[in-house]
mmCIF file of C-alpha atoms and ligand atoms in Angstrom:
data_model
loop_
_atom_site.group_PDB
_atom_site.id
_atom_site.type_symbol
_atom_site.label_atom_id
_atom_site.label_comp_id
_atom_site.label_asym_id
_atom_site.label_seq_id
_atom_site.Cartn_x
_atom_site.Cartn_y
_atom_site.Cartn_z
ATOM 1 C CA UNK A 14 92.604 99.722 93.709
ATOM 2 C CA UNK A 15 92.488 103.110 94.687
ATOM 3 C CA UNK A 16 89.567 105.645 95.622
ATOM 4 C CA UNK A 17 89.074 109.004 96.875
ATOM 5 C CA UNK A 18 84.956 108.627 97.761
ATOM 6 C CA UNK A 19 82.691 105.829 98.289
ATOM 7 C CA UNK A 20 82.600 103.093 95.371
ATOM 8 C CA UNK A 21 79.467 103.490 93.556
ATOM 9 C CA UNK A 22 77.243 100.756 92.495
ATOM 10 C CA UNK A 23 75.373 101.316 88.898
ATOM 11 C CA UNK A 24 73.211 99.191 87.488
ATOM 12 C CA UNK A 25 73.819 99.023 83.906
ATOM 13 C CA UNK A 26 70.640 99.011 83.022
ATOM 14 C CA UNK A 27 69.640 102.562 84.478
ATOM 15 C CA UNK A 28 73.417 104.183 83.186
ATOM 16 C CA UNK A 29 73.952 106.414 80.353
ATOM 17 C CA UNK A 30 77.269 108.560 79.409
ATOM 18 C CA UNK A 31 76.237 111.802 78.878
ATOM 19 C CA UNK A 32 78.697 114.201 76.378
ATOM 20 C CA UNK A 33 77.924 117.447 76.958
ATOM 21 C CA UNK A 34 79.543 121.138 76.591
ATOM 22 C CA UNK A 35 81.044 122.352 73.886
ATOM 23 C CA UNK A 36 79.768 119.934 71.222
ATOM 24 C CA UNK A 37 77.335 120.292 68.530
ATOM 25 C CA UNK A 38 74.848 117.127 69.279
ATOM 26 C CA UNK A 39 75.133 116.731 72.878
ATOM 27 C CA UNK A 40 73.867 113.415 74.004
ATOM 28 C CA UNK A 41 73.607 110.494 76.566
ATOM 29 C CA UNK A 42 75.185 106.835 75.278
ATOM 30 C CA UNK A 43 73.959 103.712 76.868
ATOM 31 C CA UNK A 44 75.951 100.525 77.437
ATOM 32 C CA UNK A 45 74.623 98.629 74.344
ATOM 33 C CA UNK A 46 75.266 100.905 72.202
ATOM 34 C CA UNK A 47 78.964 101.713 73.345
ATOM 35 C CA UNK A 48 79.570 98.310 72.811
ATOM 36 C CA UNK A 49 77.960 98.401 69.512
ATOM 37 C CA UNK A 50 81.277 100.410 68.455
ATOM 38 C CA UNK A 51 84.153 99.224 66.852
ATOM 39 C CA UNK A 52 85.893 97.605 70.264
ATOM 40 C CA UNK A 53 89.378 97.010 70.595
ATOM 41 C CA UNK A 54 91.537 95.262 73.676
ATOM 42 C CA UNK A 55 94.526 97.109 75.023
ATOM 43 C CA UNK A 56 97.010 95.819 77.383
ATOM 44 C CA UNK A 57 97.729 99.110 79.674
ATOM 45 C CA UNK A 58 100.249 99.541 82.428
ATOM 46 C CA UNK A 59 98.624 101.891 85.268
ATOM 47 C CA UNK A 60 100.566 103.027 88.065
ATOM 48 C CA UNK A 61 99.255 105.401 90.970
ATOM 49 C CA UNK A 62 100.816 108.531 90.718
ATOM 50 C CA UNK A 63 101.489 108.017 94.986
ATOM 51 C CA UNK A 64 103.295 104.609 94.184
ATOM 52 C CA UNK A 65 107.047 104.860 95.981
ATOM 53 C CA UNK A 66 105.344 107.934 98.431
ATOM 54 C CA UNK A 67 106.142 105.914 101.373
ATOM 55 C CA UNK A 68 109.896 106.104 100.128
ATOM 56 C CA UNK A 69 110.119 110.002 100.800
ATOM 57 C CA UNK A 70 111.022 111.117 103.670
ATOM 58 C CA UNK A 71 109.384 113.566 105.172
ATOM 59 C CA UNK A 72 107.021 110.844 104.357
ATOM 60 C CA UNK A 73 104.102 112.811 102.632
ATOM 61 C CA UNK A 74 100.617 112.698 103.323
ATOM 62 C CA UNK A 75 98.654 110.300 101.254
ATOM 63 C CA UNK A 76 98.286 106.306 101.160
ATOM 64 C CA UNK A 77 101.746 105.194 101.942
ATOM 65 C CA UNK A 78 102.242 103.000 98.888
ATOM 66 C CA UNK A 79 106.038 101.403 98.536
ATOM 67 C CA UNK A 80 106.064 99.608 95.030
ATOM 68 C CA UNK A 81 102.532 97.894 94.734
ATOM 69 C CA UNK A 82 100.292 100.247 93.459
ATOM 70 C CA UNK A 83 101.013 99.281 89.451
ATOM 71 C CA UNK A 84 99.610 96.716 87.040
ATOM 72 C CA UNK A 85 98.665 95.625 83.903
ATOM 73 C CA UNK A 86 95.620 94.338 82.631
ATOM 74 C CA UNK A 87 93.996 94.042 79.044
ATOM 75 C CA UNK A 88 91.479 96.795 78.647
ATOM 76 C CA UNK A 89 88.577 95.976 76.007
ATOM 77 C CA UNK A 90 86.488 99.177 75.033
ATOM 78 C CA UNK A 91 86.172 101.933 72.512
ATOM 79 C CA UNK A 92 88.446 104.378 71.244
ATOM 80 C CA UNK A 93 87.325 108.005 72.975
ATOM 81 C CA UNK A 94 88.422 110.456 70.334
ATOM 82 C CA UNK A 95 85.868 108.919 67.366
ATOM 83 C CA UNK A 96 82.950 109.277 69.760
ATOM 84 C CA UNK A 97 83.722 112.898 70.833
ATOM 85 C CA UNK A 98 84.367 113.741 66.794
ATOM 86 C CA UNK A 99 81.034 112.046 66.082
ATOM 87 C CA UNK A 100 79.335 114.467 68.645
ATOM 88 C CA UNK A 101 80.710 117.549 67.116
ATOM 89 C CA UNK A 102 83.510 119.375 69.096
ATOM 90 C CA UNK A 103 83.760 122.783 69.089
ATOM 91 C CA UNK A 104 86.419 124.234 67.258
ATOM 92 C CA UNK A 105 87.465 126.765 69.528
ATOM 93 C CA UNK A 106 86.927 123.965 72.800
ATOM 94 C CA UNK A 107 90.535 123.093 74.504
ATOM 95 C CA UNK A 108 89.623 120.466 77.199
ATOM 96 C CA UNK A 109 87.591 118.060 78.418
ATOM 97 C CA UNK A 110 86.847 117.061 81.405
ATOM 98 C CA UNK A 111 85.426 113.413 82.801
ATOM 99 C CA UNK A 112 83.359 112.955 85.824
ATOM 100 C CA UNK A 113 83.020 109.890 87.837
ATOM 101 C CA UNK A 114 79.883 108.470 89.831
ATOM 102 C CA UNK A 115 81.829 108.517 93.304
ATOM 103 C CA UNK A 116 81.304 112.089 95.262
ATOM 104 C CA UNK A 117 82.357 113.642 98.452
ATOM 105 C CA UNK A 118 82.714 116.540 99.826
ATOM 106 C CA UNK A 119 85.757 119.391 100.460
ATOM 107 C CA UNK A 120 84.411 121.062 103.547
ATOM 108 C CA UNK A 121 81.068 122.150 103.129
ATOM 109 C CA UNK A 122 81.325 121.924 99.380
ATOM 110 C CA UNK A 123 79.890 118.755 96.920
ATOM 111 C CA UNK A 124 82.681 117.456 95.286
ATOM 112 C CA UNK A 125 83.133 114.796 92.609
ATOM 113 C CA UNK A 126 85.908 112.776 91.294
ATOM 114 C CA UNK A 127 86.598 115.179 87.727
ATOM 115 C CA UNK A 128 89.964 114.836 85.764
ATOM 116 C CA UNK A 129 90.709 116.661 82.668
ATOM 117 C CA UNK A 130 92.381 115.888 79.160
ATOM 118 C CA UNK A 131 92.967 118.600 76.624
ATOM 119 C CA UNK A 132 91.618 118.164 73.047
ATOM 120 C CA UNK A 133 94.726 117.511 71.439
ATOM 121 C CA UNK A 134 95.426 114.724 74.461
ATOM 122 C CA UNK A 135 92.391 113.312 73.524
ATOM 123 C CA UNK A 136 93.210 112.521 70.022
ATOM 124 C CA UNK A 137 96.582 111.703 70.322
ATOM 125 C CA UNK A 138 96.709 109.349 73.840
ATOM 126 C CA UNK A 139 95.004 106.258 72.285
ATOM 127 C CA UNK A 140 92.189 106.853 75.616
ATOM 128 C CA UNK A 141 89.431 104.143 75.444
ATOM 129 C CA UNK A 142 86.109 104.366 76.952
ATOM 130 C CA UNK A 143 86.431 100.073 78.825
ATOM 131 C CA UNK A 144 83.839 98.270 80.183
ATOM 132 C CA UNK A 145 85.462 94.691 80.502
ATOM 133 C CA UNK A 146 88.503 94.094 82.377
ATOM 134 C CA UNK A 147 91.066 90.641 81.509
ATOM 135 C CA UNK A 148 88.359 89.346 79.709
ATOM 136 C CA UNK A 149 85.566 90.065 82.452
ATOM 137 C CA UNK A 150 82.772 92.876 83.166
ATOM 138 C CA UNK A 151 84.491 95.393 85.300
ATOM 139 C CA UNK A 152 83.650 94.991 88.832
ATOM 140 C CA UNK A 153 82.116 97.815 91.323
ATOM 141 C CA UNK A 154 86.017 98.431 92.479
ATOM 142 C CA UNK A 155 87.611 98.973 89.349
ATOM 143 C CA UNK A 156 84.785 101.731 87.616
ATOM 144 C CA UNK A 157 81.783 99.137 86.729
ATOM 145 C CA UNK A 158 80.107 99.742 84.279
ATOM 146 C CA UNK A 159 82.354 101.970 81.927
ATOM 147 C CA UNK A 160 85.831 103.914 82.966
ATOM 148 C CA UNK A 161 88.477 106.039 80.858
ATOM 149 C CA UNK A 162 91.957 103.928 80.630
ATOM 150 C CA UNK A 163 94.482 106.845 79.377
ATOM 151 C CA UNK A 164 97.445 104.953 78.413
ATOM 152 C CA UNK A 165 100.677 106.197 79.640
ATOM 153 C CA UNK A 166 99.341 108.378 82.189
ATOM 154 C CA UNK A 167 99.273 108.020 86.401
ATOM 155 C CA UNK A 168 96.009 106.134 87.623
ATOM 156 C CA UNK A 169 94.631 109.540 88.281
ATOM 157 C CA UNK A 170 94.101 110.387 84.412
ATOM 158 C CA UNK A 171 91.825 107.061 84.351
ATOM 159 C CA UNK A 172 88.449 107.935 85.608
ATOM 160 C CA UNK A 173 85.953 104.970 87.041
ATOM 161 C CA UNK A 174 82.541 104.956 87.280
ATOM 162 C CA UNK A 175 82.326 107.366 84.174
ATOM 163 C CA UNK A 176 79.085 109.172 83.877
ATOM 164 C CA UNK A 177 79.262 112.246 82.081
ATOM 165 C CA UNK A 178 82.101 113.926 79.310
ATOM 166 C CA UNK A 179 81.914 118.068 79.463
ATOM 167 C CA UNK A 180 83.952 119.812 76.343
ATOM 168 C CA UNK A 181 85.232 122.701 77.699
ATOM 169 C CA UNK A 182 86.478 126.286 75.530
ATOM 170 C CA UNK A 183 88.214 127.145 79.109
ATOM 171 C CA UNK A 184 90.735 125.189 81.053
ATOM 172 C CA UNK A 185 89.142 122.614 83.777
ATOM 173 C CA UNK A 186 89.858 123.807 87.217
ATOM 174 C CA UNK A 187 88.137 121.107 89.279
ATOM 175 C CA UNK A 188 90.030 120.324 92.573
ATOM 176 C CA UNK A 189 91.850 117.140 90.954
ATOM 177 C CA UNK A 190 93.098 118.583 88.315
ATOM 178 C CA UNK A 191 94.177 122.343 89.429
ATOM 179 C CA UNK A 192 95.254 121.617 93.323
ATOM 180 C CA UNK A 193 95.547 118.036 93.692
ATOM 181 C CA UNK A 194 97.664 115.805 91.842
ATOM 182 C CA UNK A 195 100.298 118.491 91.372
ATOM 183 C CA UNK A 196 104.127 118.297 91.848
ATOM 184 C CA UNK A 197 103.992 120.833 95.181
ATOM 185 C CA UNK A 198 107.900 122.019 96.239
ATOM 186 C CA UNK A 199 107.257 125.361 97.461
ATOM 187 C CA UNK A 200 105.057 127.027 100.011
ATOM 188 C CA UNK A 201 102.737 128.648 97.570
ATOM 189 C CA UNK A 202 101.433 125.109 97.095
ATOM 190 C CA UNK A 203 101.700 125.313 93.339
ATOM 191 C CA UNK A 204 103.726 123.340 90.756
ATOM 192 C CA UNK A 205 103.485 121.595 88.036
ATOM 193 C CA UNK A 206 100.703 118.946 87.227
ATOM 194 C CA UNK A 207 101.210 115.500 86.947
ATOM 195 C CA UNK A 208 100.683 113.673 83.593
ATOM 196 C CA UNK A 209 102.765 110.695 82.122
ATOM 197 C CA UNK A 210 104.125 107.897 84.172
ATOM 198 C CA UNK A 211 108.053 108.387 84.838
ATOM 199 C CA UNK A 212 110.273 105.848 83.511
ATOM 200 C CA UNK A 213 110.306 102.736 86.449
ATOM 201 C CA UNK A 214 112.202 99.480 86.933
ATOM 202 C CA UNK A 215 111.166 97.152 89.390
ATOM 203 C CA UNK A 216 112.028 93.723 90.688
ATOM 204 C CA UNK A 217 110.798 90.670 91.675
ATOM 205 C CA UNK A 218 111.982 89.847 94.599
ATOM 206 C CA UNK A 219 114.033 86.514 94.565
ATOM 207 C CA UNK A 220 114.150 84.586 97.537
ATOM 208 C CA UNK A 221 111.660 84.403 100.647
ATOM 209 C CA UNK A 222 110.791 87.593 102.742
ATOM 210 C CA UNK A 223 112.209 87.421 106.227
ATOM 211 C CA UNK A 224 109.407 88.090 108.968
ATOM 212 C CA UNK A 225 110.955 90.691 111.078
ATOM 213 C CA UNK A 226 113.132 92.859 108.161
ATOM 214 C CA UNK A 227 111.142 92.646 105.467
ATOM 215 C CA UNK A 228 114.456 91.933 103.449
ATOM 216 C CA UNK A 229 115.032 88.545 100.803
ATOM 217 C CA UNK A 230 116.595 85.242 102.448
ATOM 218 C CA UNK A 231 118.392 84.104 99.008
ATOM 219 C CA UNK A 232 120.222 80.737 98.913
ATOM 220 C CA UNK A 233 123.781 81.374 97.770
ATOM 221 C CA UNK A 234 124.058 80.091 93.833
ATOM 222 C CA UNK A 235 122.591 81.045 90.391
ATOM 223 C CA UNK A 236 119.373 83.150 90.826
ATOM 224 C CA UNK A 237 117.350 84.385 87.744
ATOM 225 C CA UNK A 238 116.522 88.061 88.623
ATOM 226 C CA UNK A 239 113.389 89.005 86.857
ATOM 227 C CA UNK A 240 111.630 92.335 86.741
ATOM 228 C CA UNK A 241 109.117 95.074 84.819
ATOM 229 C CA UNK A 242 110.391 98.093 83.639
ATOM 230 C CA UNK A 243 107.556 101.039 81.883
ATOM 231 C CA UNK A 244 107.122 104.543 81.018
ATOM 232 C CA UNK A 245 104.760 106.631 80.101
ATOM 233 C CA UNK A 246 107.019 108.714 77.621
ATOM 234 C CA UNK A 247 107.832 105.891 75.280
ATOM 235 C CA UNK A 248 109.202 102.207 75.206
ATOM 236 C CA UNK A 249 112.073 100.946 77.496
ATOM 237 C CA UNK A 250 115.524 101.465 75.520
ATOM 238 C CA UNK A 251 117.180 99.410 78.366
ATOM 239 C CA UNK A 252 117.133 98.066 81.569
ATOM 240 C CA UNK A 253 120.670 98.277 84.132
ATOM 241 C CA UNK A 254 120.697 96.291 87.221
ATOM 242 C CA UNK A 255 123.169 96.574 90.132
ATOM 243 C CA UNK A 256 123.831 93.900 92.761
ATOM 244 C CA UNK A 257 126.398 96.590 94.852
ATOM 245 C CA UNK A 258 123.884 98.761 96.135
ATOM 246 C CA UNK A 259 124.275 101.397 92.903
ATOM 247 C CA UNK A 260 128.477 101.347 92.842
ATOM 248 C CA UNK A 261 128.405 99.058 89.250
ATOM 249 C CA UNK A 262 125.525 98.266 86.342
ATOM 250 C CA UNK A 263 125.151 96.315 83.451
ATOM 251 C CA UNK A 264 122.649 95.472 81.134
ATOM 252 C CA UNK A 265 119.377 93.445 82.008
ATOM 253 C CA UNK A 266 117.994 91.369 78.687
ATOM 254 C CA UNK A 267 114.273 92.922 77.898
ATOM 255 C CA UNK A 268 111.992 90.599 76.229
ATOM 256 C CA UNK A 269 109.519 91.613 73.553
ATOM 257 C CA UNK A 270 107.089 94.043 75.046
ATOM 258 C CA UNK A 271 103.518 93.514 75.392
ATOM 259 C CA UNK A 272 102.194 96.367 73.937
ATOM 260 C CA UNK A 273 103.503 100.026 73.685
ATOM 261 C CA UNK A 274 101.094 100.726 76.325
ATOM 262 C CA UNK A 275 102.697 98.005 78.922
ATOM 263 C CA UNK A 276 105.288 97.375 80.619
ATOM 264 C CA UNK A 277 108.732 95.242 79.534
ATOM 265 C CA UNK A 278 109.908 92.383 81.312
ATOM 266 C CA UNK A 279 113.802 92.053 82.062
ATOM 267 C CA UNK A 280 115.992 89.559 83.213
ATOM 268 C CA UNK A 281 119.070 89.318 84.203
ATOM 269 C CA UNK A 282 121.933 85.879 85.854
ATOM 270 C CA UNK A 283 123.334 86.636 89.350
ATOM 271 C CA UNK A 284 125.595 84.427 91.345
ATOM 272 C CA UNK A 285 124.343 85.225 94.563
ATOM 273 C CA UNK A 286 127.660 85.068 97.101
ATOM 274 C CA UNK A 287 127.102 84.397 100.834
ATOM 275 C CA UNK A 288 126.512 87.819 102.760
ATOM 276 C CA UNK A 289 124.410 90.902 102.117
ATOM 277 C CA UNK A 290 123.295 92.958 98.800
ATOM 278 C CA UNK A 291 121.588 95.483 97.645
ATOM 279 C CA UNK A 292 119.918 95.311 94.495
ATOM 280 C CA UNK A 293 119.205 97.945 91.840
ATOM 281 C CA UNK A 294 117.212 98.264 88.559
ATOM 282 C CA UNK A 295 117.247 101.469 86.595
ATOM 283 C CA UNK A 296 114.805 101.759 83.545
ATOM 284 C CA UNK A 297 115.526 104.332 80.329
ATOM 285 C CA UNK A 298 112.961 105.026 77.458
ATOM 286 C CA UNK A 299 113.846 105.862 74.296
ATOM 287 C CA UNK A 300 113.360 109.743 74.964
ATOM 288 C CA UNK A 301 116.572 109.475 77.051
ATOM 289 C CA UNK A 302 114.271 109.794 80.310
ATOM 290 C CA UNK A 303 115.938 107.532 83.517
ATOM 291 C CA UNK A 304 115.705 107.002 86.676
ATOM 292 C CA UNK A 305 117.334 109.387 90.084
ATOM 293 C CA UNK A 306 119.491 107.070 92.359
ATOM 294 C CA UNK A 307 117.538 109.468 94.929
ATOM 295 C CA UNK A 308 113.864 110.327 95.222
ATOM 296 C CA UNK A 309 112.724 113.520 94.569
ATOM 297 C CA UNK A 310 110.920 115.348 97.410
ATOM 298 C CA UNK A 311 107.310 117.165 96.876
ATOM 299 C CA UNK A 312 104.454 117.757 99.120
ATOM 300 C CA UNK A 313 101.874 115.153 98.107
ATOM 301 C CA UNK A 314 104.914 112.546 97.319
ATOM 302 C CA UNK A 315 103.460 112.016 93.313
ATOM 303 C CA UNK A 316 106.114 110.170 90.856
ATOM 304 C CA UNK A 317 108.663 109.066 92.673
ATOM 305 C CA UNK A 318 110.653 107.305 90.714
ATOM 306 C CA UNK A 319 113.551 107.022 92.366
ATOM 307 C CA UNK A 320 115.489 103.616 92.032
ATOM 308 C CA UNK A 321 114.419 100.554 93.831
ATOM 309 C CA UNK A 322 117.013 99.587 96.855
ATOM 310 C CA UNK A 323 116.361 96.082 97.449
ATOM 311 C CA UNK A 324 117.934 94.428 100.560
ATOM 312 C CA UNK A 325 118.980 90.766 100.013
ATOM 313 C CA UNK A 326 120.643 88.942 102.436
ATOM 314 C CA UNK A 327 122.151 85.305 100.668
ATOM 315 C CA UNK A 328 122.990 82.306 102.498
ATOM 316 C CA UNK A 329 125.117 79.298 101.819
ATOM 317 C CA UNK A 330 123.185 76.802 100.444
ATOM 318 C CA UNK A 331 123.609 74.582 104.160
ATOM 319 C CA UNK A 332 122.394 76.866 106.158
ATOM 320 C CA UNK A 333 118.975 76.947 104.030
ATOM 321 C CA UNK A 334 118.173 73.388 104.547
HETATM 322 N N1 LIG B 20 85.969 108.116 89.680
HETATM 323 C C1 LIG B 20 87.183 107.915 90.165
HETATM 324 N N2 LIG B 20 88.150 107.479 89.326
HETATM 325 C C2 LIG B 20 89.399 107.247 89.767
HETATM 326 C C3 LIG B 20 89.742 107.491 91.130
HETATM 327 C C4 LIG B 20 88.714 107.951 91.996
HETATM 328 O O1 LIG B 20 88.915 108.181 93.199
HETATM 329 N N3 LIG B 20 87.464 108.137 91.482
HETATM 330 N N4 LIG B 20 91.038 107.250 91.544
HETATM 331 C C5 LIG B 20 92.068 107.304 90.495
HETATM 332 C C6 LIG B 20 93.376 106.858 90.951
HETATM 333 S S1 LIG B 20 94.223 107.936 91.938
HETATM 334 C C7 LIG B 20 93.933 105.670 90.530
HETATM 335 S S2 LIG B 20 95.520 105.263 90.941
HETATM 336 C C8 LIG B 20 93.162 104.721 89.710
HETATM 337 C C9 LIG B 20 93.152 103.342 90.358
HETATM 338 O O2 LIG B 20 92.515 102.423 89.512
HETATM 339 P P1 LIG B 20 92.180 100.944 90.032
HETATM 340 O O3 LIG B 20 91.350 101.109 91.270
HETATM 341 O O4 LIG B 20 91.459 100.272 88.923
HETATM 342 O O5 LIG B 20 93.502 100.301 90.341
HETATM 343 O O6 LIG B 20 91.828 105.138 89.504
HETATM 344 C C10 LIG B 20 91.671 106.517 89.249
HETATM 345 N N5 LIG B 20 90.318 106.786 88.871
HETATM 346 MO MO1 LIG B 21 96.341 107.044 92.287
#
């Protein structure tokens, strides 16, 4: 779960989603009649655009996520695009823009949680509007009563507690679109935005954590390495893993994905030997994008997708017991 504000709480029952701007037949939705819609469910892999921050060193300002801040759940909803078509988009509008509930402030000035899509983004990304979560209501934390999902795209893209959509003929420049959330290398504090998720293997880690290190206790023998590998760009060609700390690779077996919105699960034998390892996934998509064997350095520490390093240390089997 991550905020920038407070987490709002909305009764349904006083909510509406208001679509606004440049549209023909502006209008407020309620909840019933969202759900009226043709709904669909949608299993979506979201990762935080600061996941792997805490890997960069200088380490970036920002929550200092490692690897945890990515899941997958089903989404149910509606599709975004038919509603906005229904109201009557402009022709000459280019984005649109999605507000949240949750507010702050920058300084003296009122600010609220706003992320922007362009038109064509809208259409194209598969975006539903979701109001239940694995099967359940979403809950206060997660955007109750009605959020954008954007598959594909960092958690940022995916606004919670959605309350109003603004077509806009101009390009959005709300703070977290035009200074936040943007890949920041030089002193001038500009660079490019972030969008899609870069292509990402990780691992489960085998074994048992060890209390002071952090790093897996393995007992020497057959181990079943297991992982997820996603991207935002397209489905997972293949997944390599390396037990030498990056010096060989070979091919991890990827099941049947979920969805092409979710990630791929991989697997891959190892006969752990007595001593210690570094393990190593690296995830391609089918556009040919991979993963750097070192992280890439920018101000806020956004989509680092640098490949895991996992330190395993493997004992004989005696020594375990
Ligand atoms: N309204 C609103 N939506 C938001 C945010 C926020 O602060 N306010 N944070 C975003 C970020 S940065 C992420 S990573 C995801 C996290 O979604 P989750 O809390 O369901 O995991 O929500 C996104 N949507
Ligand atoms: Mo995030």
């Amino acid at each position: 779960m991550l905020a920038h504000f407070d987490i709002p709480l909305t009764e349904p029952a006083g909510w509406g989603l208001r679509i606004e701007g440049a549209v023909t037949r502006p209008r407020t939705i309620d909840l019933a009649e969202l759900q009226s819609a043709q709904s669909v469910t949608v299993p979506v892999t979201i990762e935080c655009a600061g996941n792997g921050r805490a890997d960069l060193q200088p380490r970036p300002i920002g929550q200092p996520w490692l690897g945890g801040a990515v899941s997958t759940a089903a989404w149910t909803g509606t599709r975004l695009w038919p509603l906005l078509d229904a109201a009557g988009v402009h022709p000459a509008a280019v984005e649109v823009a999605f507000r949240g509930r949750d507010h702050g402030r920058d300084g003296v000035v009122p600010l609220a949680y706003e992320r922007s899509l362009t038109v064509a983004e809208c259409q194209s990304s598969g975006a539903l509007l979701a109001w239940a979560m694995n099967g359940r209501p979403l809950d206060a934390v997660h955007g109750a009563p009605l959020r954008l999902i954007v598959p594909g795209w960092y958690g940022m893209a995916s606004v919670k507690w959605l309350e109003a959509i603004t077509i806009l003929d101009e390009p959005f420049n709300g703070t977290f679109q035009a200074a936040d959330y943007r890949l920041v290398t030089s002193p001038d504090g500009q660079g490019p935005a972030v969008t899609r998720m870069l292509p990402r293997a990780l691992i489960q880690p085998p074994g048992l954590p060890d209390v002071e290190t952090g790093a897996r206790s393995v007992a020497a023998g057959f181990v079943q390495l297991a992982g997820r590998a996603w991207s935002g760009f397209g489905a997972i060609s293949s997944v390599e893993v390396s037990v030498d700390g990056g010096v060989t690779w070979h091919p991890a077996e990827l099941a049947e994905p979920l969805a092409a919105t979710a990630w791929t699960s991989w697997t891959t034998p190892w006969e752990a030997a007595p001593g210690r390892h570094t393990l190593s996934a690296r995830a391609t998509d089918e556009t040919g994008r991979s993963q750097p064997l070192e992280p890439a350095w920018n101000l806020w520490g956004y989509a680092n997708n640098a490949v895991q390093r996992l330190p395993v240390m493997v004992f004989a089997n005696a020594a375990h017991s």
